[in-house]
mmCIF file of C-alpha atoms in Angstrom:
data_model
loop_
_atom_site.group_PDB
_atom_site.id
_atom_site.type_symbol
_atom_site.label_atom_id
_atom_site.label_comp_id
_atom_site.label_asym_id
_atom_site.label_seq_id
_atom_site.Cartn_x
_atom_site.Cartn_y
_atom_site.Cartn_z
ATOM 1 C CA UNK A 1421 -0.335 47.881 100.483
ATOM 2 C CA UNK A 1422 2.603 49.901 101.714
ATOM 3 C CA UNK A 1423 2.989 53.148 99.868
ATOM 4 C CA UNK A 1424 6.314 53.689 98.209
ATOM 5 C CA UNK A 1425 6.780 56.420 95.676
ATOM 6 C CA UNK A 1426 8.984 55.455 92.786
ATOM 7 C CA UNK A 1427 10.475 58.227 90.702
ATOM 8 C CA UNK A 1428 11.722 57.551 87.209
ATOM 9 C CA UNK A 1429 12.888 59.770 84.396
ATOM 10 C CA UNK A 1430 10.914 59.377 81.197
ATOM 11 C CA UNK A 1431 12.350 60.722 77.970
ATOM 12 C CA UNK A 1432 9.633 61.702 75.525
ATOM 13 C CA UNK A 1433 9.817 63.049 71.999
ATOM 14 C CA UNK A 1434 8.839 66.722 71.979
ATOM 15 C CA UNK A 1435 5.592 66.073 70.098
ATOM 16 C CA UNK A 1436 4.551 63.479 72.703
ATOM 17 C CA UNK A 1437 5.451 65.824 75.564
ATOM 18 C CA UNK A 1438 3.340 68.575 73.999
ATOM 19 C CA UNK A 1439 0.412 66.181 73.594
ATOM 20 C CA UNK A 1440 0.774 64.995 77.203
ATOM 21 C CA UNK A 1441 0.779 68.595 78.429
ATOM 22 C CA UNK A 1442 -2.359 69.377 76.428
ATOM 23 C CA UNK A 1443 -4.227 66.275 77.599
ATOM 24 C CA UNK A 1444 -3.122 66.715 81.205
ATOM 25 C CA UNK A 1445 -4.500 70.256 81.263
ATOM 26 C CA UNK A 1446 -7.721 69.167 79.562
ATOM 27 C CA UNK A 1447 -8.309 66.420 82.118
ATOM 28 C CA UNK A 1448 -7.249 68.562 85.101
ATOM 29 C CA UNK A 1449 -3.969 66.834 85.960
ATOM 30 C CA UNK A 1450 -0.454 68.058 86.448
ATOM 31 C CA UNK A 1451 1.711 66.519 83.716
ATOM 32 C CA UNK A 1452 3.641 64.104 85.952
ATOM 33 C CA UNK A 1453 0.458 62.937 87.661
ATOM 34 C CA UNK A 1454 -1.219 62.432 84.299
ATOM 35 C CA UNK A 1455 1.679 60.239 83.143
ATOM 36 C CA UNK A 1456 1.448 58.271 86.400
ATOM 37 C CA UNK A 1457 -2.304 57.893 85.822
ATOM 38 C CA UNK A 1458 -1.744 56.566 82.287
ATOM 39 C CA UNK A 1459 0.889 54.101 83.461
ATOM 40 C CA UNK A 1460 -1.318 52.879 86.311
ATOM 41 C CA UNK A 1461 -4.198 52.341 83.861
ATOM 42 C CA UNK A 1462 -1.928 50.396 81.545
ATOM 43 C CA UNK A 1463 -0.623 48.014 84.220
ATOM 44 C CA UNK A 1464 -3.794 47.530 86.266
ATOM 45 C CA UNK A 1465 -4.817 44.367 84.337
ATOM 46 C CA UNK A 1466 -1.443 42.817 85.171
ATOM 47 C CA UNK A 1467 -1.713 44.072 88.740
ATOM 48 C CA UNK A 1468 -5.071 42.272 89.088
ATOM 49 C CA UNK A 1469 -3.231 39.012 88.368
ATOM 50 C CA UNK A 1470 -0.390 39.554 90.830
ATOM 51 C CA UNK A 1471 -2.036 41.626 93.587
ATOM 52 C CA UNK A 1472 -5.821 42.056 93.297
ATOM 53 C CA UNK A 1473 -6.087 44.180 96.457
ATOM 54 C CA UNK A 1474 -3.472 46.613 95.168
ATOM 55 C CA UNK A 1475 -5.273 46.747 91.818
ATOM 56 C CA UNK A 1476 -8.535 47.700 93.541
ATOM 57 C CA UNK A 1477 -6.762 50.403 95.534
ATOM 58 C CA UNK A 1478 -5.162 51.819 92.363
ATOM 59 C CA UNK A 1479 -8.543 51.816 90.602
ATOM 60 C CA UNK A 1480 -10.164 53.582 93.564
ATOM 61 C CA UNK A 1481 -7.394 56.185 93.572
ATOM 62 C CA UNK A 1482 -7.940 56.892 89.869
ATOM 63 C CA UNK A 1483 -11.705 57.100 90.364
ATOM 64 C CA UNK A 1484 -11.518 59.543 93.276
ATOM 65 C CA UNK A 1485 -9.051 61.743 91.370
ATOM 66 C CA UNK A 1486 -11.450 61.987 88.441
ATOM 67 C CA UNK A 1487 -14.378 62.718 90.767
ATOM 68 C CA UNK A 1488 -12.360 65.400 92.587
ATOM 69 C CA UNK A 1489 -11.495 67.070 89.280
ATOM 70 C CA UNK A 1490 -15.147 66.994 88.204
ATOM 71 C CA UNK A 1491 -16.278 68.376 91.568
ATOM 72 C CA UNK A 1492 -13.697 71.161 91.481
ATOM 73 C CA UNK A 1493 -14.865 72.219 88.028
ATOM 74 C CA UNK A 1494 -18.491 72.064 89.183
ATOM 75 C CA UNK A 1495 -17.809 74.119 92.310
ATOM 76 C CA UNK A 1496 -15.530 76.612 90.558
ATOM 77 C CA UNK A 1497 -16.456 76.705 86.863
ATOM 78 C CA UNK A 1498 -14.554 78.667 84.231
ATOM 79 C CA UNK A 1499 -15.166 82.379 84.742
ATOM 80 C CA UNK A 1500 -16.073 81.932 88.413
ATOM 81 C CA UNK A 1501 -15.425 84.914 90.685
ATOM 82 C CA UNK A 1502 -12.186 84.929 92.675
ATOM 83 C CA UNK A 1503 -14.108 84.131 95.872
ATOM 84 C CA UNK A 1504 -15.104 80.736 94.433
ATOM 85 C CA UNK A 1505 -11.432 79.728 94.240
ATOM 86 C CA UNK A 1506 -10.468 80.371 97.855
ATOM 87 C CA UNK A 1507 -11.896 77.273 99.513
ATOM 88 C CA UNK A 1508 -12.596 75.027 96.521
ATOM 89 C CA UNK A 1509 -10.127 72.409 97.793
ATOM 90 C CA UNK A 1510 -11.878 72.234 101.164
ATOM 91 C CA UNK A 1511 -15.308 72.067 99.529
ATOM 92 C CA UNK A 1512 -14.217 69.160 97.295
ATOM 93 C CA UNK A 1513 -12.904 67.227 100.304
ATOM 94 C CA UNK A 1514 -16.100 67.988 102.226
ATOM 95 C CA UNK A 1515 -18.175 66.512 99.401
ATOM 96 C CA UNK A 1516 -15.958 63.433 99.372
ATOM 97 C CA UNK A 1517 -16.415 63.060 103.135
ATOM 98 C CA UNK A 1518 -20.189 63.568 103.139
ATOM 99 C CA UNK A 1519 -21.212 61.677 99.981
ATOM 100 C CA UNK A 1520 -21.412 57.965 100.902
ATOM 101 C CA UNK A 1521 -20.382 56.750 97.419
ATOM 102 C CA UNK A 1522 -17.407 59.135 97.195
ATOM 103 C CA UNK A 1523 -16.418 58.386 100.773
ATOM 104 C CA UNK A 1524 -16.345 54.666 100.004
ATOM 105 C CA UNK A 1525 -14.079 55.195 96.983
ATOM 106 C CA UNK A 1526 -11.779 57.536 98.939
ATOM 107 C CA UNK A 1527 -11.452 55.136 101.866
ATOM 108 C CA UNK A 1528 -10.609 52.268 99.510
ATOM 109 C CA UNK A 1529 -8.005 54.494 97.826
ATOM 110 C CA UNK A 1530 -6.305 55.112 101.183
ATOM 111 C CA UNK A 1531 -6.182 51.442 102.103
ATOM 112 C CA UNK A 1532 -9.557 51.152 103.872
ATOM 113 C CA UNK A 1533 -8.286 53.113 106.848
ATOM 114 C CA UNK A 1534 -10.093 55.978 108.618
ATOM 115 C CA UNK A 1535 -10.317 59.157 106.550
ATOM 116 C CA UNK A 1536 -9.375 61.391 109.455
ATOM 117 C CA UNK A 1537 -6.333 59.304 110.405
ATOM 118 C CA UNK A 1538 -2.906 60.915 110.575
ATOM 119 C CA UNK A 1539 0.237 59.074 109.495
ATOM 120 C CA UNK A 1540 -1.243 57.159 106.552
ATOM 121 C CA UNK A 1541 1.268 57.515 103.679
ATOM 122 C CA UNK A 1542 -1.340 56.469 101.085
ATOM 123 C CA UNK A 1543 -3.628 59.231 102.296
ATOM 124 C CA UNK A 1544 -0.844 61.824 102.452
ATOM 125 C CA UNK A 1545 0.231 61.123 98.863
ATOM 126 C CA UNK A 1546 -3.335 60.970 97.568
ATOM 127 C CA UNK A 1547 -4.345 64.205 99.300
ATOM 128 C CA UNK A 1548 -1.334 66.051 97.840
ATOM 129 C CA UNK A 1549 -2.245 64.725 94.400
ATOM 130 C CA UNK A 1550 -5.904 65.677 94.836
ATOM 131 C CA UNK A 1551 -4.950 69.180 95.945
ATOM 132 C CA UNK A 1552 -2.704 69.620 92.912
ATOM 133 C CA UNK A 1553 -5.385 68.227 90.601
ATOM 134 C CA UNK A 1554 -8.021 70.561 92.053
ATOM 135 C CA UNK A 1555 -5.699 73.532 91.532
ATOM 136 C CA UNK A 1556 -4.983 72.485 87.949
ATOM 137 C CA UNK A 1557 -8.632 71.687 87.186
ATOM 138 C CA UNK A 1558 -9.803 75.185 88.142
ATOM 139 C CA UNK A 1559 -6.717 76.901 86.700
ATOM 140 C CA UNK A 1560 -5.852 78.317 90.086
ATOM 141 C CA UNK A 1561 -2.697 79.291 91.886
ATOM 142 C CA UNK A 1562 -1.911 79.338 95.608
ATOM 143 C CA UNK A 1563 -2.674 82.480 97.547
ATOM 144 C CA UNK A 1564 0.560 83.855 98.993
ATOM 145 C CA UNK A 1565 1.525 86.205 101.779
ATOM 146 C CA UNK A 1566 5.069 87.507 101.743
ATOM 147 C CA UNK A 1567 5.901 85.137 98.894
ATOM 148 C CA UNK A 1568 4.838 82.046 100.878
ATOM 149 C CA UNK A 1569 1.707 79.974 100.207
ATOM 150 C CA UNK A 1570 -1.036 80.481 102.794
ATOM 151 C CA UNK A 1571 -2.032 77.366 104.764
ATOM 152 C CA UNK A 1572 -5.358 77.116 106.554
ATOM 153 C CA UNK A 1573 -5.709 74.479 109.268
ATOM 154 C CA UNK A 1574 -9.017 72.611 109.495
ATOM 155 C CA UNK A 1575 -10.397 69.910 111.757
ATOM 156 C CA UNK A 1576 -13.005 67.216 111.299
ATOM 157 C CA UNK A 1577 -12.080 66.779 107.628
ATOM 158 C CA UNK A 1578 -10.088 64.311 105.532
ATOM 159 C CA UNK A 1579 -7.476 67.038 105.151
ATOM 160 C CA UNK A 1580 -5.743 68.810 107.995
ATOM 161 C CA UNK A 1581 -4.880 71.935 106.027
ATOM 162 C CA UNK A 1582 -5.317 73.410 102.577
ATOM 163 C CA UNK A 1583 -3.929 76.266 100.537
ATOM 164 C CA UNK A 1584 -6.546 78.771 99.396
ATOM 165 C CA UNK A 1585 -6.493 79.384 95.670
ATOM 166 C CA UNK A 1586 -6.981 82.386 93.455
ATOM 167 C CA UNK A 1587 -7.443 82.569 89.694
ATOM 168 C CA UNK A 1588 -4.195 82.159 87.789
ATOM 169 C CA UNK A 1589 -3.109 85.187 85.806
ATOM 170 C CA UNK A 1590 -4.092 83.267 82.657
ATOM 171 C CA UNK A 1591 -7.649 82.771 83.968
ATOM 172 C CA UNK A 1592 -8.253 86.437 84.747
#
């Protein structure tokens, strides 16, 4: 399935927007990604009828997001020291790469292509979403130097770089 990102404006009543924000935070999603997750869940039965392969890929993407959120919270639980935040994104991706069950789900989510491949738009979008979900799940914020987020390059992983995190001011 070719990856195309569709952006739409959704107008929500204030009470619904507040509820979405609360649920998104509870489940470890950014608000927009949580709405996308809910929409994907709602249309997956229809998608199975019109494009079963795409439906399986969407289901795998949802499953790996939930596993990444759970792993992030396991690796960096509430009240964890600041040091636990720094490489939590890398550690989550390492677990995905080294756990055969998680690896299988991840590879299906990126179109059954190699996990270390560059130039896969499914992988690029999913990895950005996973990084954002990990940050939200642990209530972290990007480490910055001179006002710019720090980027650490890595090799031999399913990600090529990551931004170290630190506890958000709310978490301290």
